[in-house]
Amino acid sequence: MNQAEIRQAARQFAQQEIPFDLARRVDEEDVYPEALVRKFGQTGLWGINIAEKYGGMGGRSVDAMPVYEELSRRLPVLAWLIGNIMLYGNDIIGANGSGDQKKRFLPELAEGNLRFSFALTEPDAGSDAANISTRAVFQDGAYTITGSKMFITGAGVSDYVVTLTRTAPSRYQGITAFVVPANSPGYSASPLKKLGYHGSNTCAVHYEAVRVLPQDILGGEPGLNRGWQHMTSLLNSERLALSACALGIGQASLDETIASCKELYRFSHPNARYQSVMHAIAEMATELEAARRLAYHAAWLVGQDVECLKETSMAKMFTTETAKKIALRGIELLGIEGGLLASNLQRYLRDVLVLTIGGGTSQIQKNIIARQLGLETK
Ligand SMILES: Cc1cc2nc3c(=O)[nH]c(=O)nc-3n(C[C@H](O)[C@H](O)[C@H](O)COP(=O)(O)OP(=O)(O)OC[C@H]3O[C@@H](n4cnc5c(N)ncnc54)[C@H](O)[C@@H]3O)c2cc1C
């Protein structure tokens, strides 16, 4: 499939399978939308970024951006959940897995049969990700993992959790990623209530002496102490996936604002006939277009294998902040109609507020951009 066909398949799925009342129900009930995740397999898109020899489409991570964008126009949390598996299953195993791990996991991932999560963040290691203290200790031929993780998407419903652990004192060279089966004795995950992305099953996770084998290290035994490199190899893909999610939320917010401003009559006129409203909407559309260009230009640079850390950080920061502005402005233009819990706009705003934090906050993206511009940051 080419990019246009991928977008069309995702759009059709979103429009047919996710009516707005279902999207609102997922938000209200705050339960992992298992049936929708499973149904997504009908599109045949799970394997976009898996090599053909493992049953995938042979594309790259950025090829999935239109999928995240289109799904986010209806139900942002579904895009986030599918992206989570495509990044932390398909991509991380495809790029860093051992031969055995690729053979074992990739064909199943391409079929949509496996759920993966990624556990890096800890109570004292969020923005300062290398500060992790969950440890894996080797003894008698196995590693024992002990510690806690926070805000881990899908951790209570996944089959495997790629878990970053400390295996040596060195800040960056002492981190190892393990592919931990979620049914391991000692593993537990409890969902957290949060502002947006309801249904994401974002969990606090505990590892109580979880036993794993050397072959469970991501990349097998040569992957020991290479977890930081494994993680950073995904940074551009992760930021662009989240950028695409933001573009979808921005577009949905803009569409909803335009439609609602045409329907809302004030002083005998539709709101959309007031010039101040029209100008606000024109600005929203322009900023969204600028954000889209920035994100897809960065994706193009990734496709050219060009160094583009600055551009992907700019894209993550600008798309999420722009979508936040659009959702908020939409609510302002509609008055309390936009703020009613039955309105999609308030849901988009709550989701995008969370999106500015996950995958590196806007402040951290600015630090990275500043560093790339030759400035020192703390
Ligand atoms: C919905 C959701 C899902 C998530 N899913 C996952 C997941 O699946 N796996 C995973 O590992 N993690 C996940 N995360 C965690 C996410 O990556 C962290 O929330 C993020 O890295 C920020 O860390 P923190 O929330 O601990 O904020 P903190 O690091 O505590 O930051 C608090 C504030 O201080 C600011 N700040 C911190 N340091 C600096 C600095 N040096 N300069 C300027 N400002 C700074 C931040 O920008 C922020 O405003 C998820 C988060 C969310 C919200």
Coordinates of C-alpha atoms and ligand atoms in Angstrom, one line a residue:
M1 CA 0.0 0.0 0.0
N2 CA 1.2 3.5 -0.7
Q3 CA 0.7 6.4 1.8
A4 CA -2.6 7.5 0.2
E5 CA -4.0 4.0 0.4
I6 CA -2.8 3.6 4.0
R7 CA -4.5 6.9 5.0
Q8 CA -7.7 5.8 3.1
A9 CA -7.8 2.4 4.9
A10 CA -7.4 4.0 8.3
R11 CA -9.9 6.8 7.6
Q12 CA -12.5 4.2 6.4
F13 CA -11.9 2.1 9.5
A14 CA -12.3 5.1 11.8
Q15 CA -15.5 6.3 10.1
Q16 CA -17.1 2.9 9.9
E17 CA -16.1 1.4 13.2
I18 CA -15.8 4.3 15.6
P19 CA -19.1 6.3 15.6
F20 CA -18.8 9.4 17.9
D21 CA -21.1 7.9 20.5
L22 CA -18.8 4.9 20.8
A23 CA -15.8 7.2 21.1
R24 CA -17.6 9.1 23.9
R25 CA -18.4 5.9 25.6
V26 CA -14.8 4.7 25.7
D27 CA -13.9 8.1 27.3
E28 CA -16.7 7.8 29.9
E29 CA -16.0 4.2 30.8
D30 CA -12.2 4.6 30.8
V31 CA -11.8 0.9 29.9
Y32 CA -9.2 -0.5 27.4
P33 CA -11.0 -0.7 24.0
E34 CA -10.0 -4.3 23.4
A35 CA -12.7 -5.0 20.7
L36 CA -11.6 -2.0 18.7
V37 CA -7.9 -2.8 19.0
R38 CA -8.7 -6.3 17.7
K39 CA -10.9 -5.0 14.9
F40 CA -8.1 -2.8 13.7
G41 CA -6.6 -6.0 12.3
Q42 CA -9.3 -5.9 9.6
T43 CA -7.3 -3.1 8.0
G44 CA -4.3 -5.2 7.5
L45 CA -2.2 -2.3 8.8
W46 CA -0.5 -3.9 11.8
G47 CA 2.5 -4.8 9.9
I48 CA 3.3 -1.5 8.2
N49 CA 6.7 -1.2 9.9
I50 CA 7.6 -4.9 9.9
A51 CA 9.9 -6.5 7.3
E52 CA 8.2 -8.5 4.5
K53 CA 10.1 -11.6 5.5
Y54 CA 8.3 -11.6 8.8
G55 CA 4.9 -11.0 7.2
G56 CA 4.9 -7.2 7.3
M57 CA 4.6 -4.6 4.7
G58 CA 8.2 -3.7 4.7
G59 CA 7.7 0.0 5.5
R60 CA 9.2 2.3 8.2
S61 CA 7.7 3.7 11.3
V62 CA 6.9 7.1 9.8
D63 CA 4.7 5.3 7.2
A64 CA 2.2 4.7 10.0
M65 CA 1.8 8.5 10.6
P66 CA -1.4 8.7 8.6
V67 CA -2.9 5.9 10.6
Y68 CA -2.3 7.7 13.9
E69 CA -3.6 10.9 12.4
E70 CA -6.8 9.4 11.0
L71 CA -7.6 7.3 14.2
S72 CA -7.0 10.4 16.4
R73 CA -9.7 12.3 14.4
R74 CA -12.2 10.0 16.1
L75 CA -10.7 8.3 19.1
P76 CA -7.2 9.6 20.0
V77 CA -6.7 6.9 22.6
L78 CA -7.0 4.1 20.0
A79 CA -4.2 5.7 17.9
W80 CA -2.1 6.0 21.0
L81 CA -2.6 2.3 21.9
I82 CA -2.0 1.0 18.4
G83 CA 1.1 3.3 18.1
N84 CA 2.3 1.9 21.4
I85 CA 2.4 -1.6 20.0
M86 CA 3.8 -0.5 16.6
L87 CA 6.6 1.4 18.2
Y88 CA 7.4 -0.8 21.2
G89 CA 6.7 -4.1 19.6
N90 CA 7.2 -3.9 15.8
D91 CA 9.9 -1.2 15.8
I92 CA 11.9 -2.0 18.9
I93 CA 12.1 -5.7 18.1
G94 CA 12.7 -5.1 14.4
A95 CA 15.5 -2.7 15.1
N96 CA 17.1 -4.2 18.1
G97 CA 15.8 -7.8 18.7
S98 CA 17.9 -10.9 18.5
G99 CA 17.3 -13.3 15.5
D100 CA 15.2 -15.5 17.8
Q101 CA 13.2 -12.6 19.1
K102 CA 12.4 -11.4 15.6
K103 CA 11.3 -14.8 14.5
R104 CA 9.2 -15.3 17.5
F105 CA 7.5 -11.9 17.8
L106 CA 7.4 -10.2 14.5
P107 CA 5.1 -12.5 12.6
E108 CA 2.6 -12.5 15.5
L109 CA 2.8 -8.7 15.7
A110 CA 2.2 -8.4 12.0
E111 CA -1.0 -10.4 12.6
G112 CA -2.1 -8.2 15.5
N113 CA -1.9 -11.1 17.9
L114 CA 0.4 -9.6 20.5
R115 CA 0.3 -6.5 22.8
F116 CA 3.5 -4.9 23.8
S117 CA 4.2 -2.1 26.3
F118 CA 7.3 -0.1 27.1
A119 CA 8.3 0.6 30.7
L120 CA 11.0 3.3 31.2
T121 CA 9.4 6.0 33.4
E122 CA 9.7 5.6 37.2
P123 CA 8.5 7.7 40.1
D124 CA 11.9 9.5 40.1
A125 CA 12.8 9.1 36.5
G126 CA 10.4 10.9 34.1
S127 CA 12.1 13.7 32.1
D128 CA 15.4 12.5 33.7
A129 CA 14.9 9.1 32.1
A130 CA 18.4 7.8 32.7
N131 CA 17.8 8.1 36.5
I132 CA 16.1 4.7 36.6
S133 CA 16.6 2.5 39.6
T134 CA 14.6 -0.6 38.8
R135 CA 17.4 -3.2 38.9
A136 CA 18.1 -6.5 37.3
V137 CA 20.6 -8.7 39.2
F138 CA 22.2 -11.8 37.7
Q139 CA 22.5 -14.9 39.8
D140 CA 22.4 -18.6 39.1
G141 CA 21.8 -18.2 35.3
A142 CA 18.9 -15.8 35.5
Y143 CA 18.2 -12.1 36.2
T144 CA 15.9 -10.9 39.0
I145 CA 14.1 -7.6 38.3
T146 CA 12.9 -5.5 41.3
G147 CA 11.4 -2.0 41.2
S148 CA 8.5 0.2 40.1
K149 CA 7.5 1.9 36.9
M150 CA 5.0 4.7 36.4
F151 CA 2.6 5.8 33.6
I152 CA 3.1 2.7 31.5
T153 CA 0.6 2.6 28.7
G154 CA -1.3 -0.7 28.3
A155 CA 0.8 -2.4 31.0
G156 CA -2.2 -4.2 32.5
V157 CA -3.3 -5.7 29.1
S158 CA 0.0 -6.5 27.4
D159 CA 1.6 -9.8 26.7
Y160 CA 5.1 -8.4 26.9
V161 CA 6.6 -5.4 28.6
V162 CA 9.9 -4.1 27.3
T163 CA 11.4 -3.0 30.6
L164 CA 14.4 -0.8 31.1
T165 CA 16.5 -1.8 34.1
R166 CA 19.7 -0.8 35.8
T167 CA 22.4 -3.5 35.4
A168 CA 25.5 -1.4 36.0
P169 CA 26.3 1.9 37.8
S170 CA 27.1 3.8 34.6
R171 CA 24.3 6.3 33.9
Y172 CA 23.8 5.5 30.2
Q173 CA 25.9 2.4 29.7
G174 CA 24.4 0.6 32.6
I175 CA 20.9 0.2 31.4
T176 CA 19.5 -3.0 29.9
A177 CA 16.1 -3.6 28.3
F178 CA 14.3 -7.0 28.9
V179 CA 11.3 -8.4 27.1
V180 CA 9.4 -9.4 30.2
P181 CA 6.3 -11.7 29.8
A182 CA 3.5 -10.0 31.6
N183 CA 2.4 -13.3 33.1
S184 CA 5.7 -13.6 35.0
P185 CA 5.3 -14.3 38.7
G186 CA 6.0 -11.0 40.6
Y187 CA 4.7 -8.7 37.8
S188 CA 1.7 -6.5 38.6
A189 CA 0.1 -3.4 37.0
S190 CA -2.6 -1.1 38.3
P191 CA -4.4 1.4 36.0
L192 CA -4.2 5.1 37.0
K193 CA -7.0 7.6 36.6
K194 CA -5.9 10.6 34.6
L195 CA -7.2 13.7 32.8
G196 CA -7.3 12.4 29.2
Y197 CA -6.6 9.4 27.0
H198 CA -9.2 7.4 29.0
G199 CA -9.0 3.7 28.2
S200 CA -5.2 3.7 27.7
N201 CA -4.7 1.5 30.7
T202 CA -1.8 3.6 31.8
C203 CA -0.5 1.9 34.9
A204 CA 1.8 1.9 37.9
V205 CA 3.8 -1.3 37.5
H206 CA 5.6 -3.4 40.2
Y207 CA 8.3 -6.0 39.7
E208 CA 8.7 -8.1 42.8
A209 CA 11.7 -10.3 42.1
V210 CA 10.6 -11.1 38.5
R211 CA 12.8 -13.8 37.0
V212 CA 13.9 -13.5 33.4
L213 CA 16.6 -15.3 31.4
P214 CA 19.6 -13.8 29.5
Q215 CA 17.8 -14.6 26.2
D216 CA 15.1 -12.2 27.3
I217 CA 17.5 -9.3 27.1
L218 CA 16.4 -7.2 24.1
G219 CA 18.9 -8.2 21.4
G220 CA 19.9 -11.3 23.4
E221 CA 23.1 -11.4 25.5
P222 CA 24.9 -8.8 23.4
G223 CA 22.2 -6.4 24.4
L224 CA 23.4 -6.3 28.0
N225 CA 24.0 -2.6 29.0
R226 CA 22.8 -1.4 25.6
G227 CA 19.2 -0.4 26.7
W228 CA 19.9 3.3 26.4
Q229 CA 21.0 3.0 22.8
H230 CA 18.0 0.7 22.1
M231 CA 15.7 3.4 23.5
T232 CA 17.2 6.4 21.8
S233 CA 17.1 4.6 18.4
L234 CA 13.3 5.0 18.6
L235 CA 13.2 8.7 19.6
N236 CA 12.5 10.2 16.1
S237 CA 9.8 7.6 15.4
E238 CA 8.2 8.1 18.8
R239 CA 8.1 11.9 18.5
L240 CA 6.7 11.7 15.0
A241 CA 4.0 9.2 16.0
L242 CA 2.9 11.5 18.7
S243 CA 3.0 14.5 16.3
A244 CA 0.7 12.6 14.0
C245 CA -1.7 11.9 16.9
A246 CA -1.7 15.7 17.7
L247 CA -2.4 16.5 14.0
G248 CA -5.4 14.2 14.1
I249 CA -6.7 15.9 17.3
G250 CA -6.1 19.3 15.9
Q251 CA -8.0 18.4 12.7
A252 CA -10.9 16.9 14.7
S253 CA -11.1 20.0 16.9
L254 CA -11.1 22.3 13.9
D255 CA -13.8 20.3 12.1
E256 CA -15.9 20.2 15.2
T257 CA -15.5 24.0 15.7
I258 CA -16.5 24.9 12.2
A259 CA -19.5 22.6 12.2
S260 CA -20.7 23.8 15.6
C261 CA -20.1 27.5 14.9
K262 CA -22.4 27.1 11.8
E263 CA -25.1 25.6 13.9
L264 CA -24.9 27.8 17.0
Y265 CA -27.2 30.9 16.5
R266 CA -26.4 34.0 18.6
F267 CA -28.2 37.4 18.0
S268 CA -30.0 35.8 15.1
H269 CA -26.9 34.8 13.2
P270 CA -24.8 31.6 13.1
N271 CA -21.7 32.2 15.2
A272 CA -19.6 31.4 12.1
R273 CA -20.9 34.6 10.5
Y274 CA -19.1 36.9 13.0
Q275 CA -15.8 38.1 11.6
S276 CA -13.9 37.6 14.9
V277 CA -15.0 33.9 14.8
M278 CA -14.1 33.5 11.1
H279 CA -10.7 35.1 11.8
A280 CA -10.0 32.8 14.7
I281 CA -10.9 29.8 12.6
A282 CA -8.7 31.0 9.8
E283 CA -5.8 31.2 12.2
M284 CA -6.5 27.8 13.6
A285 CA -6.5 26.2 10.2
T286 CA -3.3 28.0 9.2
E287 CA -1.4 27.0 12.3
L288 CA -2.6 23.4 11.8
E289 CA -1.3 23.4 8.3
A290 CA 2.0 24.8 9.4
A291 CA 2.2 22.0 12.1
R292 CA 1.4 19.4 9.5
R293 CA 4.1 20.6 7.1
L294 CA 6.7 20.6 10.0
A295 CA 5.8 17.0 11.0
Y296 CA 5.8 15.5 7.5
H297 CA 9.0 17.4 6.6
A298 CA 10.7 15.8 9.6
A299 CA 9.2 12.4 8.5
W300 CA 10.7 13.0 5.1
L301 CA 14.1 13.7 6.7
V302 CA 13.9 10.4 8.7
G303 CA 13.1 8.6 5.4
Q304 CA 16.2 10.1 3.9
D305 CA 18.3 8.9 6.9
V306 CA 19.3 12.4 7.7
E307 CA 20.1 13.5 11.2
C308 CA 17.0 15.3 12.4
L309 CA 16.7 15.3 16.2
K310 CA 16.0 19.0 16.2
E311 CA 13.3 18.7 13.6
T312 CA 11.5 15.8 15.3
S313 CA 11.6 17.7 18.6
M314 CA 10.2 20.8 16.9
A315 CA 7.5 18.7 15.4
K316 CA 6.5 17.1 18.7
M317 CA 6.4 20.4 20.5
F318 CA 4.7 22.4 17.8
T319 CA 2.1 19.9 16.8
T320 CA 1.0 19.1 20.3
E321 CA 1.0 22.8 21.5
T322 CA -0.9 23.8 18.3
A323 CA -3.5 21.1 18.7
K324 CA -3.9 22.2 22.3
K325 CA -4.5 25.8 21.3
I326 CA -7.0 24.8 18.6
A327 CA -9.1 22.6 21.0
L328 CA -9.1 25.4 23.6
R329 CA -9.9 28.1 21.1
G330 CA -12.8 25.9 19.7
I331 CA -14.3 25.7 23.2
E332 CA -14.0 29.4 23.7
L333 CA -15.7 30.1 20.4
L334 CA -18.7 27.9 21.4
G335 CA -19.1 29.0 25.0
I336 CA -20.3 26.4 27.4
E337 CA -21.6 24.3 24.5
G338 CA -18.0 23.3 23.8
G339 CA -17.3 22.6 27.4
L340 CA -20.2 20.3 28.0
L341 CA -19.1 16.8 28.8
A342 CA -21.2 15.6 25.8
S343 CA -19.0 17.7 23.5
N344 CA -16.1 16.1 21.6
L345 CA -14.0 19.3 22.0
Q346 CA -13.5 19.0 25.7
R347 CA -12.4 15.3 25.2
Y348 CA -9.9 16.4 22.5
L349 CA -8.6 19.1 24.8
R350 CA -8.1 16.7 27.7
D351 CA -6.4 14.2 25.4
V352 CA -4.0 16.7 23.9
L353 CA -3.1 18.1 27.3
V354 CA -1.8 14.6 28.1
L355 CA -0.1 14.4 24.7
T356 CA 2.1 17.5 25.5
I357 CA 3.5 15.5 28.4
G358 CA 3.9 11.9 27.1
G359 CA 7.0 11.0 25.1
G360 CA 8.9 14.0 26.5
T361 CA 7.2 17.3 27.6
S362 CA 7.2 20.5 25.6
Q363 CA 9.9 21.9 27.9
I364 CA 12.2 18.9 27.3
Q365 CA 11.7 19.2 23.5
K366 CA 12.7 22.9 23.8
N367 CA 15.8 21.8 25.8
I368 CA 16.7 19.4 22.9
I369 CA 16.1 22.1 20.3
A370 CA 18.2 24.6 22.2
R371 CA 21.0 22.1 22.6
Q372 CA 20.9 21.4 18.9
L373 CA 21.3 25.1 18.4
G374 CA 24.5 25.1 20.4
L375 CA 23.1 26.3 23.7
E376 CA 23.8 24.7 27.1
T377 CA 20.8 23.5 29.0
K378 CA 20.3 21.8 32.4
Ligands
LIG1 C1 -0.7 9.3 29.1 C2 0.8 9.0 29.3 C3 1.3 7.8 28.9 C4 2.6 7.4 29.2 N1 3.1 6.2 28.8 C5 4.3 5.9 29.1 C6 4.8 4.6 28.7 O1 4.1 3.8 28.1 N2 6.1 4.2 29.1 C7 6.9 5.1 29.8 O2 8.0 4.7 30.1 N3 6.4 6.3 30.1 C8 5.2 6.7 29.8 N4 4.7 8.0 30.1 C9 5.6 8.8 30.9 C10 6.1 10.0 30.2 O3 7.1 9.7 29.3 C11 6.5 11.0 31.3 O4 5.3 11.5 31.8 C12 7.3 12.2 30.7 O5 8.6 11.8 30.3 C13 7.5 13.3 31.7 O6 7.9 12.8 33.0 P1 7.1 13.2 34.3 O7 5.6 13.1 34.0 O8 7.6 12.4 35.4 O9 7.4 14.7 34.5 P2 8.6 15.3 35.3 O10 9.9 14.8 34.7 O11 8.4 15.1 36.8 O12 8.5 16.8 35.0 C14 7.6 17.7 35.7 C15 7.7 19.1 35.0 O13 9.1 19.6 35.1 C16 9.5 19.9 33.8 N5 10.9 19.6 33.7 C17 11.5 18.5 34.1 N6 12.9 18.6 33.8 C18 13.1 19.7 33.2 C19 14.2 20.3 32.6 N7 15.4 19.8 32.6 N8 14.0 21.5 32.0 C20 12.8 22.1 31.9 N9 11.7 21.6 32.5 C21 11.8 20.4 33.1 C22 8.7 19.1 32.8 O14 8.6 19.6 31.5 C23 7.3 19.1 33.6 O15 6.6 20.3 33.2 C24 3.4 8.3 29.8 C25 2.9 9.6 30.2 C26 1.6 9.9 30.0 C27 1.1 11.3 30.4

